[in-house]
Coordinates of C-alpha atoms in Angstrom, one line a residue:
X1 CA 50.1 105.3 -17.6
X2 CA 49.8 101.6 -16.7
X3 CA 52.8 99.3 -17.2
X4 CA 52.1 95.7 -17.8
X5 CA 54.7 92.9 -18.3
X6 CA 53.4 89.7 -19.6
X7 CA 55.3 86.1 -19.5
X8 CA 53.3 83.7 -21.7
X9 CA 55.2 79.9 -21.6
X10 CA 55.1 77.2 -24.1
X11 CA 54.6 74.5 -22.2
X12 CA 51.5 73.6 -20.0
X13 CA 52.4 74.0 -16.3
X14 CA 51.6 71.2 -14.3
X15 CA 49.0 72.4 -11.0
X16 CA 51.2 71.2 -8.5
X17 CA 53.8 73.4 -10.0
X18 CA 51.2 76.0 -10.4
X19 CA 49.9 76.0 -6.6
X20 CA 53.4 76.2 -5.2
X21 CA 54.4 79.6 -7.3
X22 CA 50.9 80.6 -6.3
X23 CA 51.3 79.8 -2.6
X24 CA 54.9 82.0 -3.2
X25 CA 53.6 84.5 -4.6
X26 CA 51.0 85.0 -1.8
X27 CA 53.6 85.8 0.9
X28 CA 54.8 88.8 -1.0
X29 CA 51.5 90.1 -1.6
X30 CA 48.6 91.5 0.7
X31 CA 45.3 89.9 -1.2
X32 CA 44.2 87.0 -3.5
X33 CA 41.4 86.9 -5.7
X34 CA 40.3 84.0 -8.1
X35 CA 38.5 85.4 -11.1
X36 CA 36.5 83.9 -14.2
X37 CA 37.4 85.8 -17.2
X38 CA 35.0 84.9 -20.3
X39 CA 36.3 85.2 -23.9
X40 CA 33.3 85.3 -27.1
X41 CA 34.6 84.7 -30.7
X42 CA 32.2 84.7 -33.7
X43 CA 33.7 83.1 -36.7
X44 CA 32.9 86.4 -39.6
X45 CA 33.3 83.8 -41.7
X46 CA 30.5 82.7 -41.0
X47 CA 28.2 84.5 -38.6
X48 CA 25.3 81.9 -38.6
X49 CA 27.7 79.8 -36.6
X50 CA 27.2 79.9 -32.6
X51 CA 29.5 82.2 -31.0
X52 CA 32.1 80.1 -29.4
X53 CA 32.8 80.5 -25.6
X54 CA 35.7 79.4 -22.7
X55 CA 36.6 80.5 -19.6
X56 CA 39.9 81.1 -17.8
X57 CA 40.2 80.9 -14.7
X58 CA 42.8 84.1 -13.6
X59 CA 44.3 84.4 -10.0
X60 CA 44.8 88.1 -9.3
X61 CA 47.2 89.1 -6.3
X62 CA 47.4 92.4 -5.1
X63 CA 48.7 95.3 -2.6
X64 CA 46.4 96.4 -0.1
X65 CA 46.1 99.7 -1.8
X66 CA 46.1 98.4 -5.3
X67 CA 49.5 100.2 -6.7
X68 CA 51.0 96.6 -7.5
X69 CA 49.4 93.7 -9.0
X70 CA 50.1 90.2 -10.3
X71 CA 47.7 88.1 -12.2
X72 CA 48.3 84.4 -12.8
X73 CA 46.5 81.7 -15.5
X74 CA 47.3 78.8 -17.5
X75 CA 50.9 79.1 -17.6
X76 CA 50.7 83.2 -18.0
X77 CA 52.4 85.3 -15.4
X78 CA 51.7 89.2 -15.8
X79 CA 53.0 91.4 -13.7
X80 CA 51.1 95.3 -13.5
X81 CA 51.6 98.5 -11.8
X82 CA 48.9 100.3 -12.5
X83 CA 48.9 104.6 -13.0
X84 CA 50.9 106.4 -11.5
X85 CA 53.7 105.2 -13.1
X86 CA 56.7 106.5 -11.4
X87 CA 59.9 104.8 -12.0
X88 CA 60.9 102.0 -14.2
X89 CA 63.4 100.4 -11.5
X90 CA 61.4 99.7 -9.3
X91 CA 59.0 97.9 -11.5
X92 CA 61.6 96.2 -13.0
X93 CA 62.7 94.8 -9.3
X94 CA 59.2 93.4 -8.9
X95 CA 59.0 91.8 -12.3
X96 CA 62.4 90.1 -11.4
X97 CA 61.1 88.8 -8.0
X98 CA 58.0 87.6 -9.5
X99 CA 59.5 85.9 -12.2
X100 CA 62.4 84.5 -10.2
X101 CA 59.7 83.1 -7.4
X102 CA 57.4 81.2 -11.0
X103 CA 60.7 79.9 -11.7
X104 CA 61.9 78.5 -8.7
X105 CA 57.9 76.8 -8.4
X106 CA 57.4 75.7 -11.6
X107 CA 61.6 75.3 -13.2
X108 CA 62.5 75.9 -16.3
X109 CA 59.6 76.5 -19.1
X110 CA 60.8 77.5 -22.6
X111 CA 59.2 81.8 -23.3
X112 CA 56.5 81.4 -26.3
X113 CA 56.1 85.5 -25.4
X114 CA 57.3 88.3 -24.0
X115 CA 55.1 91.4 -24.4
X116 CA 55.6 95.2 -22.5
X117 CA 52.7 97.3 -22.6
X118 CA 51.8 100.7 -21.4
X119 CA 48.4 101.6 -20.9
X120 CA 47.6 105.2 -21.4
X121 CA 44.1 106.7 -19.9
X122 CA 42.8 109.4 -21.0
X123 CA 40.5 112.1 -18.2
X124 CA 37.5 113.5 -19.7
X125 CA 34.9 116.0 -18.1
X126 CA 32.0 114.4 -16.8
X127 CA 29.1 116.4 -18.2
X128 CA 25.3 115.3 -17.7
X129 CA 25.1 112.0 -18.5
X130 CA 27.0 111.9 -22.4
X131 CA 30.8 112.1 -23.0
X132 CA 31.1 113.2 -26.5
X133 CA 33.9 110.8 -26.9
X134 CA 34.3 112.3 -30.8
X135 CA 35.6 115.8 -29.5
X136 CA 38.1 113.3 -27.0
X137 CA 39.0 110.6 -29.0
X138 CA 39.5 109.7 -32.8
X139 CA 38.2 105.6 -32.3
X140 CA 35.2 103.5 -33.2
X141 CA 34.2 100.2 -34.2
X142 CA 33.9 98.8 -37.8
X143 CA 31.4 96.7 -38.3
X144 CA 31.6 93.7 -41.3
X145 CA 29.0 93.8 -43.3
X146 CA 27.9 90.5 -43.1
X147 CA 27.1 91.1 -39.6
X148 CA 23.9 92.9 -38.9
X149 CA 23.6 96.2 -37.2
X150 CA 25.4 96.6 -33.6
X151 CA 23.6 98.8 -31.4
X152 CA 26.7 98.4 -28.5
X153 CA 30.0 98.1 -28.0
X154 CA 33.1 98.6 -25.8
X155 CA 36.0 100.6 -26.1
X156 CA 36.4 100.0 -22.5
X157 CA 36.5 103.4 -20.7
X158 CA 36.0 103.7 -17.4
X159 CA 34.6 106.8 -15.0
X160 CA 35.7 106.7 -11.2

């Protein structure tokens, strides 16, 4: 199980603000990454329309061996500890710190959301080259009718 704590602020947070959380946030942790996450939304309303694109920036800080991470955007702060799970204290002490070091960068900034998630994965055999995911898993993707015929799409499970 993953655990993933997510801070999402009303208010824009200005970059100056931003860098100096970011520079903070740095010294507790051993890497930095910048990432481009992409987002795709098709209005069903009316599919002829061009899908509509953005980007987000996302600044992902890490531990060297990957057991804690923090991701940064806009004026998001989500803090993760990815599987194994262990203890909910010492998660909670890291969320504290992380959010106590945003809000002595960027002051004060009014919560729009809140949101606690746990991520569950799921181990399946590894046989040939096919999972049956139907014998391992009861999901699928509904497709509107007044989009044509989808020959792919994620569920996003991954194999390491």
């Amino acid at each position: 199980v993953e655990a993933v704590v997510e801070f999402k602020f009303s208010n824009k947070i200005d970059e100056k603000k931003y860098g100096k959380a970011l520079s903070k946030l740095k010294k507790v942790y051993d890497g930095h990454r910048q990432e481009t996450h992409y987002t795709y939304a098709v209005n069903l309303t009316a599919p002829q329309n061009a899908p509509q694109q953005s980007a987000q920036i996302v600044d992902s800080l890490f531990s060297h061996d990957m057991s804690e991470r923090t991701f940064m955007f806009g004026s998001t702060l989500v803090v993760s500890k990815p599987a194994p799970y262990v203890c909910w204290d010492d998660f909670k002490a890291r969320i504290v710190r992380d959010r106590d070091i945003w809000r002595e960068s960027v002051g004060f900034q009014p919560l729009e959301r809140i949101g606690l998630r746990y991520i569950n994965r799921i181990d399946l055999p590894f046989e040939n080259e096919l999972i049956p995911l139907g014998e391992y898993v009861n999901i699928y993707c509904h497709v509107p009718t007044c989009l044509k015929e989808i020959d792919k799409y994620s569920i996003n499970i991954q194999s390491q």
